[in-house]
PDB file of C-alpha atoms in Angstrom:
ATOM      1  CA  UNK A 999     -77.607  20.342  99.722  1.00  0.00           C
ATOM      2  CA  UNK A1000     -74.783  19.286 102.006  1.00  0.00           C
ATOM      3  CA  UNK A1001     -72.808  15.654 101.689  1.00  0.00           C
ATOM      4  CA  UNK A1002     -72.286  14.136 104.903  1.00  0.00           C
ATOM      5  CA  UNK A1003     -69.680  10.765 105.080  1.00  0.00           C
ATOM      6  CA  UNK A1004     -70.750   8.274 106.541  1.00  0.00           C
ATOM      7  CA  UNK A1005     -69.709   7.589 109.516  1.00  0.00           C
ATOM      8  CA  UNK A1006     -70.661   4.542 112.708  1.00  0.00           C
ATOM      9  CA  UNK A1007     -72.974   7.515 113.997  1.00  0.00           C
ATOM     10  CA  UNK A1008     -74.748   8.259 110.454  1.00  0.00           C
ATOM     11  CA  UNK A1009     -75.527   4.684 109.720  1.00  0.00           C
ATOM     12  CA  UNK A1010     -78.415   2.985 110.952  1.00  0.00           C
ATOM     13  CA  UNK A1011     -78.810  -0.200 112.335  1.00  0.00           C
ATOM     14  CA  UNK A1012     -81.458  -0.690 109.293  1.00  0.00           C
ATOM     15  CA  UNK A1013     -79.069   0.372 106.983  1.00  0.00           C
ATOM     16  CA  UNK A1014     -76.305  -2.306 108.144  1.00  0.00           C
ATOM     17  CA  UNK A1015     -78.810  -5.030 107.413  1.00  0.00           C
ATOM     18  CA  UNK A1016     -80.218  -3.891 104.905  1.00  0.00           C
ATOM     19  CA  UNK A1017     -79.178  -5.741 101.485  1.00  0.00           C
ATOM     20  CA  UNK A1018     -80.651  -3.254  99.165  1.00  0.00           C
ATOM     21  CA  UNK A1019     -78.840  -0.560  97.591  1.00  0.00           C
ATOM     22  CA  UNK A1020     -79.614   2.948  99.625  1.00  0.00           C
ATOM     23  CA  UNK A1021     -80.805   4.252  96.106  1.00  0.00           C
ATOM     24  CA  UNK A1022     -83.049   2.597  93.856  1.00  0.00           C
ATOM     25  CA  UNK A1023     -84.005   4.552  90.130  1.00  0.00           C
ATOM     26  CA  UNK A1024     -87.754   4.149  90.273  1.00  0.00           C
ATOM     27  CA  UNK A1025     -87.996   5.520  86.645  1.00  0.00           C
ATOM     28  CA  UNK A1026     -88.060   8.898  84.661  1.00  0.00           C
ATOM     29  CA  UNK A1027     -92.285   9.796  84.621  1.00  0.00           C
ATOM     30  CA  UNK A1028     -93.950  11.106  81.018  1.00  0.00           C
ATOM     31  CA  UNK A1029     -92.826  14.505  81.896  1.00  0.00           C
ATOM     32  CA  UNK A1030     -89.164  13.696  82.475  1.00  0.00           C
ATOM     33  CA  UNK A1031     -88.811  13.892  86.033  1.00  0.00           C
ATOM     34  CA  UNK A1032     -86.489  11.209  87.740  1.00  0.00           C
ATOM     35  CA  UNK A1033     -87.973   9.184  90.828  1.00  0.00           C
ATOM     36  CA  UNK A1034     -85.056   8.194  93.097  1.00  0.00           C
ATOM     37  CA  UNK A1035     -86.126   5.830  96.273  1.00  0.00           C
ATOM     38  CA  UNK A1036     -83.807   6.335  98.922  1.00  0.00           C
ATOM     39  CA  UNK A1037     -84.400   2.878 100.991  1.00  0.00           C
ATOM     40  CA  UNK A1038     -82.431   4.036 104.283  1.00  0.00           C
ATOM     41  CA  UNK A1039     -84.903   6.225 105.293  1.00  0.00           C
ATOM     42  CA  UNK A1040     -87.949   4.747 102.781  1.00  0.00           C
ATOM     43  CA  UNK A1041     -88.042   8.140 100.723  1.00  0.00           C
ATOM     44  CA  UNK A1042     -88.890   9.161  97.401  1.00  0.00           C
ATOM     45  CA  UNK A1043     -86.315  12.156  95.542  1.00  0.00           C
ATOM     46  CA  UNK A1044     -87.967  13.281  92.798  1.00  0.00           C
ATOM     47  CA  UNK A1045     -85.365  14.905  89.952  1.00  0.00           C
ATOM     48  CA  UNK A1046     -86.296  17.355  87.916  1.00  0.00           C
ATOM     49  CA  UNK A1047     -84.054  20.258  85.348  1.00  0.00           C
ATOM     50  CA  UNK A1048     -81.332  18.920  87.506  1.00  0.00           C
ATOM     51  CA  UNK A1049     -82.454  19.836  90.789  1.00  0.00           C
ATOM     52  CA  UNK A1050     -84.890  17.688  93.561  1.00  0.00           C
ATOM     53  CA  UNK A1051     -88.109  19.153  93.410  1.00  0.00           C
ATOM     54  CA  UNK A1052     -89.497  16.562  95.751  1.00  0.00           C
ATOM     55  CA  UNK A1053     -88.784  14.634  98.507  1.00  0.00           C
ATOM     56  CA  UNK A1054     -91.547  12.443  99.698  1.00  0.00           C
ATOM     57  CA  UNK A1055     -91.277  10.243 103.260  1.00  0.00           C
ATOM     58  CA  UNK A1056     -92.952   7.098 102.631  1.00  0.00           C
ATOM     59  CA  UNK A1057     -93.245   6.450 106.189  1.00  0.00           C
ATOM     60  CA  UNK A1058     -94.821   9.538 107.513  1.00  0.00           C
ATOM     61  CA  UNK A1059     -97.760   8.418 105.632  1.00  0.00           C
ATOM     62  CA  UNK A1060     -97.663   4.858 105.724  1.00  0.00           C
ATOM     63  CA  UNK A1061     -97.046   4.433 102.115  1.00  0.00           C
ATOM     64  CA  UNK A1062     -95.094   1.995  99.874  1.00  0.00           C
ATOM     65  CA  UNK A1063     -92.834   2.780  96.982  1.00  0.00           C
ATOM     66  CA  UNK A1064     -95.340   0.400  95.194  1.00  0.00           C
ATOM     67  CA  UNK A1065     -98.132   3.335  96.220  1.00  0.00           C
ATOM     68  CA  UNK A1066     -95.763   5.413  95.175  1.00  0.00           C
ATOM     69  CA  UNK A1067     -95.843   4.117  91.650  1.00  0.00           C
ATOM     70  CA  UNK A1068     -99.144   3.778  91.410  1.00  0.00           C
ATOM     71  CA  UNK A1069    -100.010   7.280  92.221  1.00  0.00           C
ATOM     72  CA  UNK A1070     -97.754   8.976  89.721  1.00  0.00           C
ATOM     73  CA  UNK A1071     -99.225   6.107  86.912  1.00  0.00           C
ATOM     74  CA  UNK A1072    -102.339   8.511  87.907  1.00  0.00           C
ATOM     75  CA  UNK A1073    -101.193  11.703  88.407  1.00  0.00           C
ATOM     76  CA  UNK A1074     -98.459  11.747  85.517  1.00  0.00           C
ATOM     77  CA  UNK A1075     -99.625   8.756  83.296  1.00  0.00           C
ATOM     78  CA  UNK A1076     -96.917   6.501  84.597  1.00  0.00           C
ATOM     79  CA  UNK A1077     -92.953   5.751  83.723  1.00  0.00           C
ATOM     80  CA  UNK A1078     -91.620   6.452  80.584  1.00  0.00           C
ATOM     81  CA  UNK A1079     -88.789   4.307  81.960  1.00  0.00           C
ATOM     82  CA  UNK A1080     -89.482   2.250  85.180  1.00  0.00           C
ATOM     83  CA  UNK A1081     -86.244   0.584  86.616  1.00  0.00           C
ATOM     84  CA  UNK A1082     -87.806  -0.895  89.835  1.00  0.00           C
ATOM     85  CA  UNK A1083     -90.498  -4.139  89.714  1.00  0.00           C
ATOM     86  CA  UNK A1084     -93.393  -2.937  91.907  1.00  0.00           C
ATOM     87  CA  UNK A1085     -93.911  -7.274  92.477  1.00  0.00           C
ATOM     88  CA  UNK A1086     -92.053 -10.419  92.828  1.00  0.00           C
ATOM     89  CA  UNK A1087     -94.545 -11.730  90.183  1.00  0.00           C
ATOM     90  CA  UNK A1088     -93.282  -8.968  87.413  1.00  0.00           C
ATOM     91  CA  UNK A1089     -89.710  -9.853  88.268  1.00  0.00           C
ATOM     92  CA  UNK A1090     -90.511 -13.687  87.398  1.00  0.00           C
ATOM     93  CA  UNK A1091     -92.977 -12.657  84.530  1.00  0.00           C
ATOM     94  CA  UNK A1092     -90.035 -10.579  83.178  1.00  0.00           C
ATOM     95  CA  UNK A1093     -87.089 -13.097  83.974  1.00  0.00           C
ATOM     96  CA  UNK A1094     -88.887 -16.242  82.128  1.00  0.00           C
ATOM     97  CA  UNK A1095     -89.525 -13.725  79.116  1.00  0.00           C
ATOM     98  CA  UNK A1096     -85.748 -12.878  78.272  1.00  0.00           C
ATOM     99  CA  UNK A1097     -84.544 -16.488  79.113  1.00  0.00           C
ATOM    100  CA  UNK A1098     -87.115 -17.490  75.948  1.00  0.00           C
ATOM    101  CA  UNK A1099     -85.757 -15.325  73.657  1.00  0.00           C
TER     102      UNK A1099
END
């Protein structure tokens, strides 16, 4: 896998306006496998002994990362770890819970 810098001609217009970070941890699945979204180009890098095993375009298919997480919940059983809410309502839901402790 090469590195390339980035440079004006390697960047987007969507990725100068974009306020997310270009990679979100999705989670590490029940077999161990990381799930990296990369949001410049809405992909999925799937990590596994070290190596990507995966890479999965999100908008060749017309797919969400939120699909995404819902088909390895049904392929793999789900996160062991999941890092990224898949709604605003979970991020609330989870936010009012540690304020109450």
């Amino acid at each position: 896998m090469s590195v390339q810098p980035r440079t004006h001609e390697t960047v987007s217009e969507a990725q100068t306006t974009d306020p997310r970070a270009d990679y979100i941890s999705v989670g590490i699945d029940n077999e161990g496998a990381h799930h990296v979204y990369r949001t410049t180009d809405e992909s999925v890098h799937v990590i596994e002994n070290g190596e990507r095993t995966v890479r999965y375009d999100l908008e060749d298919v017309e797919k969400t990362i939120d699909d995404w997480i819902d088909y390895i919940a049904d392929r793999r059983g789900g996160f062991e770890a999941q890092y990224l809410f898949k709604t605003m309502a979970d991020a609330i839901v989870g936010a009012v819970e540690v304020g109450d402790q």
